[in-house]
Amino acid sequence: MDDSWVLLIVLLVLAALAVPVLLVAALVSVSSLKRRVAVLEARLDAGDTEPVPRQPRNEAAQPYAWQQPEANPDDSPAVPETAVPVAAPAPVVSSEPAPVTATPLPPPLPPRPDPLDPLASAPRRPLPARQPAPEQTWTPAAPAPPAEPNIIERALAYAKQWLTSGNVPVKVGMLVLLAGVAALLKYASDQGWFVVPPSLRLAGISAAALAGLVFAWRKRESHRSFALAMQGGMIGILLLVVFSACKNHGMIGVVPAFALSVVLIAGLSVMAVLQESRTLAILGVLAGFMAPIWLSDGSGNHVALFSYYALLNLGIFAIAWVRPWRILNLLGFVFTWGIGTVWGVLDYEPAKFNSVEPFLVLFFAFYLLLPLLYARKASTAGSARIDGCLLFGTPLIAFSLQAALLQGDRMPLAFCALGVAALYAVLARALINNERMNVLARGYAILAVGFATLAVPLALSAKATASVFALEGAGLVWLGLTQDRRLVRWTGIGLQLAAAAALAIGVSGSHSSATTAIANAAFMGALLIAVAGFASAWWYRAAGNAQLATVAYLWALAWWLGNVVMEIGDFVEVGSRLHAVLLLLGVTAWVAAEVQRRAPALALSLTTLGGFVMAFPVAFLQLSEYGQPFAGHGAWAWPVFAALGVRSLMCLRAGSGAVAGLAQLAWWLLWPTVLSLLAWHIGARFALAEGWVGMLLALPWLLLAVLSMYRWAWLSQPLGAAFERYRAALQLAVFAVLGLWWLTSLASAGSAAPLPWIVVFNPLELAEIAVLALLALRLRQNGSAAVLPMQLVGTALAALVLVTVMTLRAVHHWGDVSWNDSLLGSKLAQTSLTVVWSLLGVIGWISGSRRGQWGLWLAGAILMSVVLAKLLLIDRSNLGDLLGIGAFIAYGLLCTLVGWLAPAPPRRANAATDNEEVSA
């Protein structure tokens, strides 16, 4: 058998033996614990009590901070503290042991020996009584405010209140009785169960209902709830009798049935008013509006229907005169406009306009006067409740129905809107000074403004609408800021956005149809939008709202620039459009700077800076389109722009900060750019040689560099000393441009035609040398001592590159070698470079040795080493002809000359010091 199996069997046997042993030990421990509990109970019964100490808990077992610790029933000050002998707990390992000072207590009773209890054999000691835990307090969070109930919740709450308050049994009974009577009448009519003629049956039911009504009327004082519910039920039974007699049995005609229904409903309304019962009034209104529906004969007599509804609304108005029951007004509002709208959708024809329009006006008048009636009856301004549904819903629904009646005829609708606006304006003006009706007057004012606004797009074109909306929006922004009314302000902003949308729709695809510049609807509409935006920005800034002022300003600026650019594209000839755009930038920058001078703002100074910066691409576009910036009208456009720019910079001198400096920096960089573009055109126009063109391109920048180094006072105006900190930035930009020009000019052959080409004394190389000379002077003036050596090394390398290019140009012009890639492969070019580089190396070697300049000597030595490497790697292939031999001979002679004149390098300062120390 495998050893692993033997080991497994042994382990199983040991486990089987250990289980009963562990069970016995557990039972013994449990029995011991039971005995100890019995001893403690006996002690407690004898009055010898001592709180049993608990083992300390770790943090995980502690109660939560907000929980109140449970009271210990054993902690009682009236009972003397005595130690109860308990078994010592198992030792607890603690990371921070602390000495425990035990309070002397009476000696404990000797424990009962138990050899089988391992805990009983341990020594026992009393523990101090547990101190009461500190009192914990918890402050609950403030409950969230309850949410307002919605309409459905309010309806359910009202129904619940009606069913659970007052005389509930009679209310429920009347409802059930109505349903039962209706079902009985219908079923009896269908089955023919009764031998009694229908007329007698209905008469009996009517008599019973009238008797019940009289009984309920007499009990109205003693049993109010019962009487009101019974009155409503009896009137309902009578209405059902009338309905059954008319529709089910044909005993009476529709007109008499309708008249009886009106009488019953009117009586119910009178009883409701006399008894101040809103419930009866609601039943009456509901029955009144439903009567034409259940008694309809399908004839479609809308005049009779609307006449009846007019009488019904008159009754509601009469009830409202004496009882402020808002629910009646809402029911009348919903049923009148709802049923009228349904009829209009289903049955209206243009031929019925004359018979329908008076009823529309009448219903509008009813629900226009109802809010006014309630406001007039209010005792104080605070008690005046304005029904927003009637106040705002009535004109909106009525005007919508009016639009349907007119079937989209714009001008009559516009006059209707204007008339409604005038009506509300008169009401607002008449009520604005009345304290009780001030809120209502404000609502009328809003409606007046709204309908006047609505009349504009109905009567005018989209472009004219944009103009009116823009001005109206600006006016509302001013009014809202003046009166601190947010709704009015945002309404003004919304109108300006609507103006922009209207104009965009109006000019879509038809902007170019205008025949007169500036004096056309599209331009003037956009101009008014921009003016409204600028005005809003000014008012917002005066109110201290800088963010919205900036947004409004940018909105207006975009409309101003876009509008003028579109006008330029439509009415300015192609050859002058960019010049007009340049003038637009100049005028915009100047106006912004003038406003900035009187009311400093960052957006204004940035506008001036933006005008200068945008002139750069305009200049390049002029070069591309017209050949040069000063072509055509550019000859006077750029001088005008310059005059406007100078004035703009003068305006920015105060209160513009860093933006003014950036604007003047852009200004000085603009003019050499424009002059360089002009130089390019001159070179192309007169077919100048590339050397002359290159010099003309660099000349404006060289002039600006000289002025920035030696005539800074000229460039610092008009900002003066404030522009001093931008001197380094200007020079950096100028030398960056010159550096790019210098690098690109190295690829040019530098022809000086019609003059003969002479090394150094040709226009291109003179300009290149001037760039390096100015750069070296600039480094000497402003370079720091730490980086100056590195800058001088860079300049020396640039000079070496220039000498090399000059040598190659000499080979091209004097040796008649083509200026292309084959130039470097020619033997003449290689020999010339060897000789020139050797001369430069020898000059540096000897000058450094004679002057004691170890760096210069080292540079010459390195250059001579490079020439030697060139001889060995390149020129040795040319030893078969005179040019290659001449290169080697020239190098050898020059090295010999160096050995004669400067055989040893100059001593460095630290080396000389070391030698002196050694000799000492």
Coordinates of C-alpha atoms in Angstrom, one line a residue, residues 72-376:
N72 CA -26.9 48.7 32.9
P73 CA -29.5 47.5 35.3
D74 CA -26.8 46.5 37.8
D75 CA -25.4 50.1 38.1
S76 CA -27.2 51.3 41.2
P77 CA -25.6 53.7 43.6
A78 CA -27.9 52.5 46.4
V79 CA -26.3 49.1 46.5
P80 CA -22.8 48.8 48.1
E81 CA -20.1 47.7 45.8
T82 CA -18.7 44.3 46.6
A83 CA -16.4 42.2 44.5
V84 CA -17.9 39.0 43.1
P85 CA -15.4 36.3 42.5
V86 CA -15.2 35.4 38.8
A87 CA -12.8 33.4 36.8
A88 CA -9.9 35.3 35.4
P89 CA -10.3 36.0 31.7
A90 CA -7.9 34.7 29.2
P91 CA -5.0 37.1 28.7
V92 CA -5.5 39.7 26.0
V93 CA -2.6 40.7 24.0
S94 CA -2.5 44.5 23.7
S95 CA -0.1 46.6 21.6
E96 CA -0.1 49.3 24.3
P97 CA 0.0 47.7 27.7
A98 CA -0.9 50.0 30.6
P99 CA -0.6 49.3 34.4
V100 CA -3.9 48.7 36.1
T101 CA -4.4 50.1 39.6
A102 CA -6.9 48.0 41.5
T103 CA -9.1 49.5 44.2
P104 CA -8.8 47.5 47.5
L105 CA -12.1 45.5 47.9
P106 CA -13.2 42.9 50.5
P107 CA -11.7 39.5 49.9
P108 CA -13.8 37.3 47.6
L109 CA -15.4 34.0 48.5
P110 CA -13.3 31.0 47.8
P111 CA -14.3 29.4 44.5
R112 CA -15.6 25.9 44.4
P113 CA -12.8 23.5 43.2
D114 CA -13.5 21.9 40.0
P115 CA -10.7 19.7 38.6
L116 CA -12.5 19.3 35.3
D117 CA -12.9 23.1 34.7
P118 CA -9.8 24.5 33.3
L119 CA -11.0 28.0 34.0
A120 CA -11.7 27.3 37.7
S121 CA -8.1 26.5 38.4
A122 CA -6.9 30.0 37.3
P123 CA -6.5 32.6 40.1
R124 CA -9.4 34.9 40.4
R125 CA -9.3 38.6 41.2
P126 CA -12.0 41.2 41.5
L127 CA -12.4 43.8 38.8
P128 CA -13.4 47.5 39.3
A129 CA -16.9 48.4 38.5
R130 CA -17.6 49.6 35.0
Q131 CA -18.0 53.3 34.7
P132 CA -21.1 54.5 33.0
A133 CA -20.5 55.3 29.3
P134 CA -20.5 59.0 28.3
E135 CA -23.9 60.3 27.3
Q136 CA -24.3 60.3 23.6
T137 CA -26.5 62.8 21.8
W138 CA -27.8 62.8 18.3
T139 CA -29.5 65.6 16.5
P140 CA -31.7 64.4 13.7
A141 CA -31.3 66.1 10.3
A142 CA -33.9 68.6 9.4
P143 CA -36.7 67.0 7.4
A144 CA -37.0 68.0 3.8
P145 CA -39.9 70.3 3.0
P146 CA -42.9 68.3 1.7
A147 CA -43.5 68.5 -2.0
E148 CA -46.5 70.4 -3.2
P149 CA -49.4 68.1 -4.3
N150 CA -50.2 68.0 -8.0
I151 CA -53.6 68.4 -9.5
I152 CA -54.5 64.7 -9.3
E153 CA -53.5 64.5 -5.7
R154 CA -55.6 67.6 -4.9
A155 CA -58.6 66.1 -6.7
L156 CA -58.3 62.8 -4.8
A157 CA -57.9 64.7 -1.5
Y158 CA -61.0 66.7 -2.3
A159 CA -63.0 63.6 -3.1
K160 CA -61.8 61.9 0.0
Q161 CA -62.7 64.9 2.1
W162 CA -66.2 65.1 0.6
L163 CA -66.8 61.4 1.2
T164 CA -65.4 61.4 4.7
S165 CA -66.7 64.7 6.1
G166 CA -70.2 65.8 6.9
N167 CA -73.1 63.4 6.6
V168 CA -71.3 60.6 4.8
P169 CA -74.2 58.1 4.8
V170 CA -76.6 60.5 3.1
K171 CA -74.0 61.5 0.5
V172 CA -73.3 57.9 -0.4
G173 CA -76.9 57.1 -0.3
M174 CA -77.8 59.8 -2.7
L175 CA -75.2 58.8 -5.1
V176 CA -76.3 55.1 -5.0
L177 CA -79.9 56.2 -5.2
L178 CA -79.3 58.3 -8.3
A179 CA -77.5 55.4 -10.0
G180 CA -80.3 53.0 -8.9
V181 CA -83.1 55.2 -10.2
A182 CA -81.3 55.8 -13.5
A183 CA -80.8 52.1 -13.9
L184 CA -84.3 51.3 -12.9
L185 CA -85.8 53.7 -15.4
K186 CA -83.6 52.4 -18.2
Y187 CA -84.3 48.8 -17.4
A188 CA -88.0 49.3 -17.0
S189 CA -88.1 51.2 -20.3
D190 CA -86.2 48.4 -22.1
Q191 CA -88.1 45.4 -20.5
G192 CA -91.6 46.9 -20.2
W193 CA -92.2 45.4 -16.8
F194 CA -94.7 47.9 -15.5
V195 CA -98.2 48.0 -16.7
V196 CA -98.4 51.5 -15.6
P197 CA -98.1 53.9 -18.5
P198 CA -94.7 55.6 -18.8
S199 CA -96.3 59.0 -18.3
L200 CA -97.8 58.0 -14.9
R201 CA -94.6 56.3 -13.9
L202 CA -92.5 59.4 -14.6
A203 CA -95.1 61.6 -13.0
G204 CA -94.9 59.4 -9.8
I205 CA -91.1 59.6 -9.7
S206 CA -91.3 63.4 -10.3
A207 CA -93.8 63.7 -7.5
A208 CA -91.6 61.7 -5.1
A209 CA -88.6 63.8 -6.1
L210 CA -90.5 67.0 -5.6
A211 CA -91.7 65.8 -2.2
G212 CA -88.1 64.9 -1.2
L213 CA -86.9 68.3 -2.4
V214 CA -89.5 70.1 -0.3
F215 CA -88.6 67.9 2.7
A216 CA -84.9 68.6 2.2
W217 CA -85.6 72.4 1.9
R218 CA -87.4 72.4 5.2
K219 CA -84.6 70.6 6.9
R220 CA -81.9 72.9 5.6
E221 CA -81.4 74.5 9.0
S222 CA -81.6 71.6 11.4
H223 CA -79.9 68.9 9.2
R224 CA -77.8 71.0 6.8
S225 CA -75.5 68.2 5.4
F226 CA -78.4 65.8 4.9
A227 CA -80.6 68.5 3.3
L228 CA -78.0 69.7 0.8
A229 CA -77.2 66.2 -0.3
M230 CA -80.8 65.3 -0.7
Q231 CA -81.5 68.5 -2.6
G232 CA -78.8 67.7 -5.1
G233 CA -80.1 64.2 -5.5
M234 CA -83.7 65.2 -6.0
I235 CA -82.8 67.8 -8.6
G236 CA -80.7 65.1 -10.3
I237 CA -83.7 62.7 -10.3
L238 CA -85.9 65.4 -11.9
L239 CA -83.3 66.0 -14.6
L240 CA -83.2 62.3 -15.3
V241 CA -87.0 62.2 -15.6
V242 CA -86.9 65.1 -18.1
F243 CA -84.2 63.3 -20.0
S244 CA -86.1 60.0 -20.0
A245 CA -89.4 61.7 -21.1
C246 CA -87.6 63.4 -24.0
K247 CA -85.1 60.8 -25.3
N248 CA -86.6 57.4 -24.2
H249 CA -90.3 58.0 -24.5
G250 CA -90.7 61.0 -26.7
M251 CA -93.3 62.5 -24.5
I252 CA -92.0 66.0 -24.8
G253 CA -89.9 67.8 -27.4
V254 CA -86.4 68.8 -27.1
V255 CA -87.1 72.5 -26.6
P256 CA -89.5 71.9 -23.6
A257 CA -87.1 69.4 -22.2
F258 CA -84.3 71.9 -22.5
A259 CA -86.4 74.6 -20.9
L260 CA -87.3 72.4 -18.0
S261 CA -83.7 71.5 -17.5
V262 CA -82.7 75.1 -17.5
V263 CA -85.4 75.8 -14.9
L264 CA -84.2 73.0 -12.7
I265 CA -80.5 74.0 -13.0
A266 CA -81.4 77.6 -12.3
G267 CA -83.3 76.6 -9.2
L268 CA -80.4 74.4 -8.1
S269 CA -78.1 77.4 -8.5
V270 CA -80.4 79.7 -6.6
M271 CA -80.6 77.2 -3.7
A272 CA -76.8 76.8 -3.8
V273 CA -76.4 80.6 -3.5
L274 CA -79.0 81.0 -0.8
Q275 CA -77.6 78.2 1.3
E276 CA -74.0 79.0 0.5
S277 CA -73.4 75.5 -0.8
R278 CA -70.6 75.3 -3.2
T279 CA -71.3 71.6 -3.8
L280 CA -74.8 72.3 -5.1
A281 CA -73.4 75.1 -7.3
I282 CA -70.9 72.6 -8.8
L283 CA -73.7 70.1 -9.5
G284 CA -75.7 72.8 -11.1
V285 CA -72.9 74.0 -13.3
L286 CA -72.0 70.4 -14.4
A287 CA -75.6 69.6 -15.1
G288 CA -76.0 72.9 -17.0
F289 CA -73.1 72.2 -19.3
M290 CA -74.0 68.6 -19.8
A291 CA -77.7 69.2 -20.6
P292 CA -77.2 70.3 -24.2
I293 CA -75.1 67.2 -24.8
W294 CA -77.5 64.6 -23.4
L295 CA -80.6 66.4 -24.9
S296 CA -79.0 67.0 -28.3
D297 CA -81.2 66.0 -31.3
G298 CA -78.3 66.2 -33.8
S299 CA -79.5 69.3 -35.5
G300 CA -76.2 71.2 -35.0
N301 CA -77.9 74.5 -34.1
H302 CA -74.8 76.2 -32.8
V303 CA -76.5 79.5 -32.2
A304 CA -78.9 77.9 -29.7
L305 CA -76.0 76.0 -28.1
F306 CA -73.8 79.1 -27.7
S307 CA -76.7 81.2 -26.6
Y308 CA -77.5 78.7 -23.8
Y309 CA -73.8 78.7 -22.8
A310 CA -73.8 82.4 -22.8
L311 CA -76.8 82.4 -20.3
L312 CA -75.0 79.7 -18.3
N313 CA -71.8 81.8 -18.2
L314 CA -73.9 84.8 -17.2
G315 CA -75.2 82.8 -14.3
I316 CA -71.7 81.9 -13.3
F317 CA -70.8 85.5 -13.4
A318 CA -73.8 86.4 -11.2
I319 CA -72.8 83.7 -8.7
A320 CA -69.3 85.0 -8.7
W321 CA -70.6 88.5 -7.9
V322 CA -71.9 87.3 -4.6
R323 CA -69.9 84.1 -3.9
P324 CA -66.1 83.7 -4.5
W325 CA -66.2 80.1 -5.7
R326 CA -63.2 79.7 -8.0
I327 CA -64.1 76.2 -8.9
L328 CA -67.2 77.4 -10.7
N329 CA -65.2 79.7 -12.9
L330 CA -62.7 77.0 -13.8
L331 CA -65.6 74.6 -14.7
G332 CA -67.2 77.3 -16.8
F333 CA -63.8 78.1 -18.4
V334 CA -63.1 74.4 -19.2
F335 CA -66.5 73.5 -20.6
T336 CA -67.1 76.7 -22.5
W337 CA -63.7 76.7 -24.4
G338 CA -63.5 72.9 -24.5
I339 CA -66.9 72.3 -26.1
G340 CA -66.5 75.3 -28.3
T341 CA -63.2 74.0 -29.6
V342 CA -64.6 70.6 -30.2
W343 CA -67.5 72.0 -32.1
G344 CA -65.2 74.2 -34.1
V345 CA -63.0 71.3 -35.1
L346 CA -66.0 69.1 -36.1
D347 CA -68.5 71.5 -37.5
Y348 CA -67.2 75.0 -38.3
E349 CA -67.4 76.4 -41.8
P350 CA -66.3 79.9 -43.0
A351 CA -70.0 80.6 -43.7
K352 CA -70.8 80.5 -40.0
F353 CA -68.2 83.2 -39.1
N354 CA -70.8 86.0 -38.6
S355 CA -72.8 83.9 -36.2
V356 CA -69.9 82.5 -34.3
E357 CA -67.7 85.6 -33.9
P358 CA -70.1 87.4 -31.5
F359 CA -70.1 84.5 -29.1
L360 CA -66.3 84.3 -29.2
V361 CA -66.1 87.9 -28.2
L362 CA -68.8 87.5 -25.5
F363 CA -67.1 84.5 -23.9
F364 CA -63.8 86.4 -24.0
A365 CA -65.4 89.3 -22.2
F366 CA -66.9 87.0 -19.5
Y367 CA -63.6 85.5 -18.6
L368 CA -61.7 88.7 -19.0
L369 CA -64.0 90.3 -16.3
L370 CA -64.0 87.4 -13.8
P371 CA -60.4 88.0 -12.6
L372 CA -61.0 91.7 -12.4
L373 CA -64.2 91.0 -10.3
Y374 CA -62.3 88.9 -7.8
A375 CA -59.4 91.5 -7.6
R376 CA -61.9 94.3 -7.0

